[in-house]
Short mmCIF file of C-alpha atoms and ligand atoms in Angstrom, two decimals:
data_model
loop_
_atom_site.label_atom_id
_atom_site.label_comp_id
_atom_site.label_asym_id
_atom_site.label_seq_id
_atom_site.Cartn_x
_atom_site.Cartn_y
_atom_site.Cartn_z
CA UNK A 1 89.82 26.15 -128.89
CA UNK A 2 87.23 28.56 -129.40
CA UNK A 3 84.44 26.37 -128.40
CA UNK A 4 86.65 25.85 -125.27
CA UNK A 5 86.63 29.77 -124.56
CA UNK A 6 82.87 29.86 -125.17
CA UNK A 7 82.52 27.67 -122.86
CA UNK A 8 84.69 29.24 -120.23
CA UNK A 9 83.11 32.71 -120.98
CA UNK A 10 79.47 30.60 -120.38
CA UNK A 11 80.51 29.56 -117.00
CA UNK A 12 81.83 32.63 -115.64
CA UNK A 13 79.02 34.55 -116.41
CA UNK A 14 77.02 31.33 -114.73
CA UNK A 15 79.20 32.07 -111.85
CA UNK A 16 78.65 35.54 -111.08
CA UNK A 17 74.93 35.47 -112.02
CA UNK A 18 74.16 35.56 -108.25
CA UNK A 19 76.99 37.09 -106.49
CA UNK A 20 76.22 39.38 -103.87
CA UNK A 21 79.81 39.79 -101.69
CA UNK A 22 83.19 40.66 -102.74
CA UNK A 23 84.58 37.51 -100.81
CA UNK A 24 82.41 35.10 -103.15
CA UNK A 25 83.22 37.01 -105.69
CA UNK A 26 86.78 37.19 -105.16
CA UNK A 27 86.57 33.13 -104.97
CA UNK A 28 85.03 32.82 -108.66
CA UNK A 29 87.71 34.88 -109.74
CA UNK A 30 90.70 32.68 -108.31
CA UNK A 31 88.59 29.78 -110.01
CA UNK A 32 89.33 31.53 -113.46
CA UNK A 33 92.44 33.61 -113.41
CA UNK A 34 94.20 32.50 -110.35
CA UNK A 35 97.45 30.32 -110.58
CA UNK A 36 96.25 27.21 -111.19
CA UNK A 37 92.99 28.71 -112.46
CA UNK A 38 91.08 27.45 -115.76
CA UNK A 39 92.48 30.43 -117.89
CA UNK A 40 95.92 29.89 -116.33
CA UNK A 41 96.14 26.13 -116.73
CA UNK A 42 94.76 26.93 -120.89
CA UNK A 43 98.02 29.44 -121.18
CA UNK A 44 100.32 26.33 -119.56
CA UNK A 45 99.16 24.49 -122.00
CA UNK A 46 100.56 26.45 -125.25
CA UNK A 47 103.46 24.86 -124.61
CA UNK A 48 102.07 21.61 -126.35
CA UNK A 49 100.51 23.95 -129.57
CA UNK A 50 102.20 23.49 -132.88
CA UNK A 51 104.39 26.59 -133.31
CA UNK A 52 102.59 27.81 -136.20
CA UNK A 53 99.14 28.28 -134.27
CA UNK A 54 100.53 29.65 -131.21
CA UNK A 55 100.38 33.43 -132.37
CA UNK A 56 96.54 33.47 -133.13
CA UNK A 57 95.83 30.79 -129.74
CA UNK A 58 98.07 33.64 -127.83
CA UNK A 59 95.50 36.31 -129.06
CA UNK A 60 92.73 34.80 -128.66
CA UNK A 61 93.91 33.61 -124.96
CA UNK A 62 95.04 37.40 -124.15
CA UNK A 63 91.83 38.05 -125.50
CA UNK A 64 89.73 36.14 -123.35
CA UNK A 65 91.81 36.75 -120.27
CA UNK A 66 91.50 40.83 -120.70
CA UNK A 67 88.18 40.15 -121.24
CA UNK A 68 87.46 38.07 -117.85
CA UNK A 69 89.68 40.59 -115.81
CA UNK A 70 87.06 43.68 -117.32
CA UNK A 71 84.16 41.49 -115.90
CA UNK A 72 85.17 41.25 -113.13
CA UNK A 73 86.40 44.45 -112.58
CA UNK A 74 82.61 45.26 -113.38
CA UNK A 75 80.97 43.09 -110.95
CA UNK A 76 83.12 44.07 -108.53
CA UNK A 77 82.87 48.00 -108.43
CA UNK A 78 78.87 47.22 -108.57
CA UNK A 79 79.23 44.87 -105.37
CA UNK A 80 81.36 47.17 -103.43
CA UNK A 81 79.34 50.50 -103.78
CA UNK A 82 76.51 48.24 -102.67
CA UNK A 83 78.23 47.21 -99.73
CA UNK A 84 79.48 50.67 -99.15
CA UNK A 85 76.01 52.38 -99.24
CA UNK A 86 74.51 48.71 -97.04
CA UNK A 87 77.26 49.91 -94.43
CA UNK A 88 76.45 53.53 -94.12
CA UNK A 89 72.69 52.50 -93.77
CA UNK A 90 73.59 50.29 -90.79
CA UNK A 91 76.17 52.52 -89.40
CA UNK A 92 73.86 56.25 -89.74
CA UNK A 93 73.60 57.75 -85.82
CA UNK A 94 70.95 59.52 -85.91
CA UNK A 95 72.07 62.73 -84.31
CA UNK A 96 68.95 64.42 -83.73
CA UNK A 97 68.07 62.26 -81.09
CA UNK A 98 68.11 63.09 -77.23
CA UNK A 99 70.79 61.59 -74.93
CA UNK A 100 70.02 59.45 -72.37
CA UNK A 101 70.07 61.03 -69.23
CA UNK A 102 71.55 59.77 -66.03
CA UNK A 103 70.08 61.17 -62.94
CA UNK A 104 72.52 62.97 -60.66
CA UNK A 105 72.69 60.61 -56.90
CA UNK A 106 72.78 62.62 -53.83
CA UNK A 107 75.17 62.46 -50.95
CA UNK A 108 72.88 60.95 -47.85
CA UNK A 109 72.82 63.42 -44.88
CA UNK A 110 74.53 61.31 -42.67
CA UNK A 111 77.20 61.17 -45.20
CA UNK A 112 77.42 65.02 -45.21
CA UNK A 113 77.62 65.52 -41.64
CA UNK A 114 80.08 62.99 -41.16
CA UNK A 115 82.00 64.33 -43.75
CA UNK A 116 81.85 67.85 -42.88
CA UNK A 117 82.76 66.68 -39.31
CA UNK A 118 85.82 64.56 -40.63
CA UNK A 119 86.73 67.61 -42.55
CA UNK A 120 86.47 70.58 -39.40
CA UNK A 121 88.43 67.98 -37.39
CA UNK A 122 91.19 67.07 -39.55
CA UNK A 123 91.20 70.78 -40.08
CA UNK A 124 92.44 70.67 -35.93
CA UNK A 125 95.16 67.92 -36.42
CA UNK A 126 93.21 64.80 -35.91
CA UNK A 127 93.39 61.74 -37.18
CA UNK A 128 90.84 58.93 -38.04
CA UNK A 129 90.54 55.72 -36.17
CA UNK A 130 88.04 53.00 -37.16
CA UNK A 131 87.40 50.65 -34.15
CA UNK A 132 85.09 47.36 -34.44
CA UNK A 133 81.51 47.48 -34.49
CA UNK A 134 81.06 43.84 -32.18
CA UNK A 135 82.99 44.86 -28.95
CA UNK A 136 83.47 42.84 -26.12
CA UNK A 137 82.46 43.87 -22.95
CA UNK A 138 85.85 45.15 -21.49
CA UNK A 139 86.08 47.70 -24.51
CA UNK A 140 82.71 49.28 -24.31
CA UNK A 141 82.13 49.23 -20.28
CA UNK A 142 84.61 47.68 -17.69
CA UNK A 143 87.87 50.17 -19.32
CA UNK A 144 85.47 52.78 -19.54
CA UNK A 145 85.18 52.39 -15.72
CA UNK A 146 81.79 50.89 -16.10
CA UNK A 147 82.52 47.59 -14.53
CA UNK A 148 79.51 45.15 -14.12
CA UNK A 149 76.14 46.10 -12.26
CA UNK A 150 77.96 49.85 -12.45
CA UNK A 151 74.21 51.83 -12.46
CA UNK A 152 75.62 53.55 -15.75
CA UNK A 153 74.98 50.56 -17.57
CA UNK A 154 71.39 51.16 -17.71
CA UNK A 155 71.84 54.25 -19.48
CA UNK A 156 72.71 52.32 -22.48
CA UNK A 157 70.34 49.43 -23.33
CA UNK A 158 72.86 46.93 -24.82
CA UNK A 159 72.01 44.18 -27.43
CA UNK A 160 74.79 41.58 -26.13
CA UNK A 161 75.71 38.60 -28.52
CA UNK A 162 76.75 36.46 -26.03
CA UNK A 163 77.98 36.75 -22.43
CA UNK A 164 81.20 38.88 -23.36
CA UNK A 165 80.37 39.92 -26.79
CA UNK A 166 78.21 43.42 -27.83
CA UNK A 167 76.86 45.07 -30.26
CA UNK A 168 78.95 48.59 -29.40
CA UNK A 169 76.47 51.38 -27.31
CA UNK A 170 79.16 53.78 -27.85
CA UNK A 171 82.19 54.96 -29.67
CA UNK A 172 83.90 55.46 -27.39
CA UNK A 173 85.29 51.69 -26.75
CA UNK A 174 87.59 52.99 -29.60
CA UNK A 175 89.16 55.39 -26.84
CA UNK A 176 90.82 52.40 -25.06
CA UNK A 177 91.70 50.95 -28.45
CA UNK A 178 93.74 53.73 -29.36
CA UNK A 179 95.28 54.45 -25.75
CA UNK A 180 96.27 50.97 -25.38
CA UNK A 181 97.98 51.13 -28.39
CA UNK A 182 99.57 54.90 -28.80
CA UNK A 183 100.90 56.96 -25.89
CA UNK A 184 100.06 60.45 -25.96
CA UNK A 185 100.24 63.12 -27.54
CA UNK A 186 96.90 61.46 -29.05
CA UNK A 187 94.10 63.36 -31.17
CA UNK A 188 91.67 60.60 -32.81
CA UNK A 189 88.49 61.47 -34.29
CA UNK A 190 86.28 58.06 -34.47
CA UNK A 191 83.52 57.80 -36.31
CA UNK A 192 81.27 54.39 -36.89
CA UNK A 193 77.90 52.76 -36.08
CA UNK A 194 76.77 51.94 -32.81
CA UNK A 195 73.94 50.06 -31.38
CA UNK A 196 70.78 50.55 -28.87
CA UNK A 197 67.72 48.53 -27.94
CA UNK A 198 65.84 52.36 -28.07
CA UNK A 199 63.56 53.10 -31.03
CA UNK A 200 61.33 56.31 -31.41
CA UNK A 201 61.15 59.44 -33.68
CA UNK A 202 64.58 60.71 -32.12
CA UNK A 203 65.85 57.06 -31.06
CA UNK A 204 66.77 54.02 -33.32
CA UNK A 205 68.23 50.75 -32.65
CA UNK A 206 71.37 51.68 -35.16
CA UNK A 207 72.83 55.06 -34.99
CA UNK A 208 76.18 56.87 -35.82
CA UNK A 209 78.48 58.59 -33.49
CA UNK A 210 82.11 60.57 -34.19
CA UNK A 211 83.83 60.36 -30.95
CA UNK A 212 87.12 62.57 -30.24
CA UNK A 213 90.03 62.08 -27.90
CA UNK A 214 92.99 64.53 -27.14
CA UNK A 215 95.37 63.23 -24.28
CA UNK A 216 98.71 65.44 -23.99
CA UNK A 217 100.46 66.97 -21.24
CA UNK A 218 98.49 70.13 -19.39
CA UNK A 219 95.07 69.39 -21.55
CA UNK A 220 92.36 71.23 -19.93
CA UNK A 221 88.73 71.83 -19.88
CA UNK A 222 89.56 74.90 -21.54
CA UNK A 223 91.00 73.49 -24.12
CA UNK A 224 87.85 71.19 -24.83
CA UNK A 225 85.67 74.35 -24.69
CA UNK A 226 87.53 76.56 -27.14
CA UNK A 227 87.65 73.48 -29.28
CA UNK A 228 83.82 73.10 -29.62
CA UNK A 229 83.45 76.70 -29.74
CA UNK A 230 85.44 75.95 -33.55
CA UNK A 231 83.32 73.11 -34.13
CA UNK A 232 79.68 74.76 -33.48
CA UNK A 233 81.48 77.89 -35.56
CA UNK A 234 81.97 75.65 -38.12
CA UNK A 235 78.94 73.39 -38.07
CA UNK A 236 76.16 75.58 -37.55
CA UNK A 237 77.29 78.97 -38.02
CA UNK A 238 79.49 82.04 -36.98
CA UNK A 239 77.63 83.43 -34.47
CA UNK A 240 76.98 80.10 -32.52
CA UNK A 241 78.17 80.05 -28.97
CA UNK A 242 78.61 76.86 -26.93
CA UNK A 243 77.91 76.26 -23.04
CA UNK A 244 78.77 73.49 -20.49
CA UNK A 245 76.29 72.14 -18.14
CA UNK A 246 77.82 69.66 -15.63
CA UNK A 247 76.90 65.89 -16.45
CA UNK A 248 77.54 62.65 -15.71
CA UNK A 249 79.48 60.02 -17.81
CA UNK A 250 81.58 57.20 -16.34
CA UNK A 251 84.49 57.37 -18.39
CA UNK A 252 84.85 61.19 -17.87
CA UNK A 253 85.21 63.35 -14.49
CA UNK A 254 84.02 66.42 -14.74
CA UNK A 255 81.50 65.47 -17.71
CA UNK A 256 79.56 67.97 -19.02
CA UNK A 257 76.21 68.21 -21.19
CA UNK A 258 77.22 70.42 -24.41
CA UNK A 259 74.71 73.02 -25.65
CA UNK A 260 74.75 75.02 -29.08
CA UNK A 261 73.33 78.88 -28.97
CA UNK A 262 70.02 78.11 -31.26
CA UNK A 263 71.34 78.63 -34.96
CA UNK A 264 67.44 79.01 -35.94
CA UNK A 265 66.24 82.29 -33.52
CA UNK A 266 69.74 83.21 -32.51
CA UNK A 267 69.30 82.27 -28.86
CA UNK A 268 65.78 84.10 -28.24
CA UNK A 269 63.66 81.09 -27.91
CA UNK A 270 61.87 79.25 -30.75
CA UNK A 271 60.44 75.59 -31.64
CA UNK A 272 64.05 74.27 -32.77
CA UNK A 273 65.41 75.09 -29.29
CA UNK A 274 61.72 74.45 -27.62
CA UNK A 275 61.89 77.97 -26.41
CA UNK A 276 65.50 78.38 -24.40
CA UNK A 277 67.38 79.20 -26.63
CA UNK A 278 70.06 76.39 -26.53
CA UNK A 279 70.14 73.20 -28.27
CA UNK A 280 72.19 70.27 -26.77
CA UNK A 281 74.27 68.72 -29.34
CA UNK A 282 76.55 66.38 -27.44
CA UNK A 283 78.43 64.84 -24.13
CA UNK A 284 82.05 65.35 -23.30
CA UNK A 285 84.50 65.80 -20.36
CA UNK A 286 88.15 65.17 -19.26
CA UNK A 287 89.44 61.13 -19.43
CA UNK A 288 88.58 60.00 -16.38
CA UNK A 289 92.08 59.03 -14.38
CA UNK A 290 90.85 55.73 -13.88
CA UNK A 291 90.75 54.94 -17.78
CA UNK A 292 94.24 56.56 -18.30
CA UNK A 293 95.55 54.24 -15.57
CA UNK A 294 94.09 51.25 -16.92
CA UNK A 295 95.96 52.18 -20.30
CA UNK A 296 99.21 52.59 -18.99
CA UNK A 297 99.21 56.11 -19.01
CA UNK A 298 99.83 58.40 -15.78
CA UNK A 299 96.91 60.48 -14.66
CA UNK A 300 99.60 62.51 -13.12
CA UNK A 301 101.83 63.19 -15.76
CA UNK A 302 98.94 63.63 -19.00
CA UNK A 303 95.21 64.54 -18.86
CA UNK A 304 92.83 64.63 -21.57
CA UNK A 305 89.00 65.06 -22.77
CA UNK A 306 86.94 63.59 -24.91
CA UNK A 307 83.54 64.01 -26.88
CA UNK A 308 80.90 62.21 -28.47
CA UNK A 309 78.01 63.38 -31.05
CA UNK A 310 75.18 61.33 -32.27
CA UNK A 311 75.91 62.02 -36.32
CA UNK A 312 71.98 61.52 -37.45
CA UNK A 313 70.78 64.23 -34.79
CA UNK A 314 73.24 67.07 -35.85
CA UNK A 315 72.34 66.16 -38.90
CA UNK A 316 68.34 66.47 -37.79
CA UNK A 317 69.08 69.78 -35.73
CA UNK A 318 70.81 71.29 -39.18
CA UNK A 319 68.79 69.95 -42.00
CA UNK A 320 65.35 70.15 -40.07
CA UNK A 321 64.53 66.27 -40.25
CA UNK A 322 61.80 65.80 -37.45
CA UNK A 323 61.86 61.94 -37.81
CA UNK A 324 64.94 60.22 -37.72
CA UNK A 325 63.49 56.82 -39.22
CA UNK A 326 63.85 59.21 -42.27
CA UNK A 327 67.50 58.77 -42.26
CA UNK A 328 67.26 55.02 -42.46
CA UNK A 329 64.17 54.18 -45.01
CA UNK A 330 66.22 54.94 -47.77
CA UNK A 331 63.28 56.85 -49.46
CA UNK A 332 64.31 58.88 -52.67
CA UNK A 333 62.09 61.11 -52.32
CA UNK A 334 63.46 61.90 -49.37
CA UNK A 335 67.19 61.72 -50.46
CA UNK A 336 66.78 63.53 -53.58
CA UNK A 337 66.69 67.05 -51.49
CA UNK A 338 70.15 66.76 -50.55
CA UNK A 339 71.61 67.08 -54.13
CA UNK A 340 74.13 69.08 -54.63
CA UNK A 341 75.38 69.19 -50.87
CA UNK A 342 78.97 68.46 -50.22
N1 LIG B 1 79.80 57.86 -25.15
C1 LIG B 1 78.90 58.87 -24.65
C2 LIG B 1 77.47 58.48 -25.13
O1 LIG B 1 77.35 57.70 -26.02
C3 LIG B 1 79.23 60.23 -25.17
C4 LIG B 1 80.54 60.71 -24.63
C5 LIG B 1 81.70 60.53 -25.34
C6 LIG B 1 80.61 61.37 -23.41
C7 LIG B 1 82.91 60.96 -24.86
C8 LIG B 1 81.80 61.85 -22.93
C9 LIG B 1 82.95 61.64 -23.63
O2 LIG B 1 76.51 58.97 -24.61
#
């Protein structure tokens, strides 16, 4: 028997000669003391010792079993503080080190304008309407009483994508979308993209506009006037006063030219304003009858105006961009002056 615990204690300490994790290690041990273990199966066995030898084979079986479970009690405090101080080596954050920093983006000026427009609008009571940017024909000319070979055609050179389909010149196609659709008392603000074959320092091929429409019973001119008077207020400043110089657009009769009192020299002539004073901001006038007919409204009964601003140049005239290709190149440097505007 004792040859048999020698030999037991021999291979145990063969086994955890190497040992290095707490599973292994917890493996060798099932191997020895477990259920059906070596040690385990030796103290079944008793059971076949003569009665007389069973007290000194008990002791010397407690013996050796106290003695395994102190080994490995050993090996295994050793291999856990070692895996303890392994983890907090991989695991230290080193907390002296500087964070990684993410640079701030910028709202584009188009965005801000647009914005600030949607926001001095909605301020007024109106609401947003999206219209398409493809238009056929009928939306962008023929309802806006433009019909074919009208003259006023010319003064939007159109990129057509077939014979009836356009690139939109104009937002306001998305007047006759709404009218068709909603019968006054109407107040849509409509901003979107809109296309030109015209490309120069204050011209490019893809611009935005924000297009308004009010159409309610006893709408005046005066009404349009006191309502940009708000809007250049707003926009450029509390002392800017507006003015209407009579115009031409198809769609509206009177039309008128819009002008802004120059926010830069206060009206007394600079470069901004090219010495007079006044800088034209954008085209209006009351709904021609024609175009409320066509929608199935009556001229007699409701009258209404409308407006339309090129976004990129208010945003020019009030950020002091001199090229407008600058609002399309996408150039950081560029874009990074506008942080922190809202
Ligand atoms: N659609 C006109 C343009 O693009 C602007 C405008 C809008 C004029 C509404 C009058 C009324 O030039």
């Amino acid at each position: 028997m004792q040859d048999k615990i020698n030999e037991i204690e021999k291979s145990i300490d063969e086994a955890v000669k190497d040992v290095q994790s707490s599973k292994t290690l917890q493996e060798i041990k099932m191997r020895f003391l477990g259920k059906t273990g070596e040690i385990s199966s030796l103290m079944k066995n008793m059971r076949d010792v003569p009665p007389e030898q069973r007290p000194s084979m008990g002791k010397l079986l407690n013996a050796l079993r106290e003695w395994t479970e102190e080994r490995f009690d050993a090996i295994e405090k050793r291999i856990k503080d070692f895996e303890l101080k392994k983890k907090y080596k991989e695991e230290k954050i080193d907390v002296t080190l500087p964070g990684r920093v993410t640079e701030d983006g910028a709202y584009h000026p188009n965005t801000l304008i647009r914005n600030e427009l949607i926001s001095v609008f909605a301020g007024m009571g109106f609401e947003i309407f999206e219209g398409p940017e493809i238009e056929n024909d009928y939306y962008n000319f023929t309802a806006l009483n433009t019909p074919a070979d009208h003259p006023a055609r010319d003064m939007q050179d159109t990129f057509y994508l077939s014979n009836d389909l356009l690139l939109r010149t104009q937002t306001s196609a998305g007047q006759i979308r709404v009218m068709e659709n909603k019968k006054p008392p109407i107040k849509i603000l409509s901003p979107g993209k809109v296309y030109r074959s015209d490309d120069d320092a204050t011209h490019s091929p893809m611009f935005s506009q924000m297009e308004g429409l009010v159409v309610d019973k006893g709408i005046t001119l005066c009404d349009l006037k006191g309502m940009l008077d708000e809007f250049a207020r707003k926009i450029f400043g509390a002392n800017v006063k507006t003015r209407l110089r009579p115009s031409y657009f198809p769609f509206t009769e009177p039309s008128v030219e819009v002008d802004v009192s120059c926010f830069e020299c206060g009206g007394k002539g600079c470069r901004l304003c090219k010495g007079t004073g006044w800088i034209e901001v954008l085209g209006a006038g009351m709904v021609n009858r024609h175009v409320l007919e066509g929608c199935d409204i009556d001229p007699d009964e409701y009258t209404g105006f409308a407006f339309g601003m090129g976004i990129e140049r208010i945003a020019m005239l009030k950020y002091g961009i001199n090229n407008m290709k600058l609002l399309f190149e996408g150039d950081v440097r560029f874009l990074k002056q506008f942080k922190g505007e809202r």
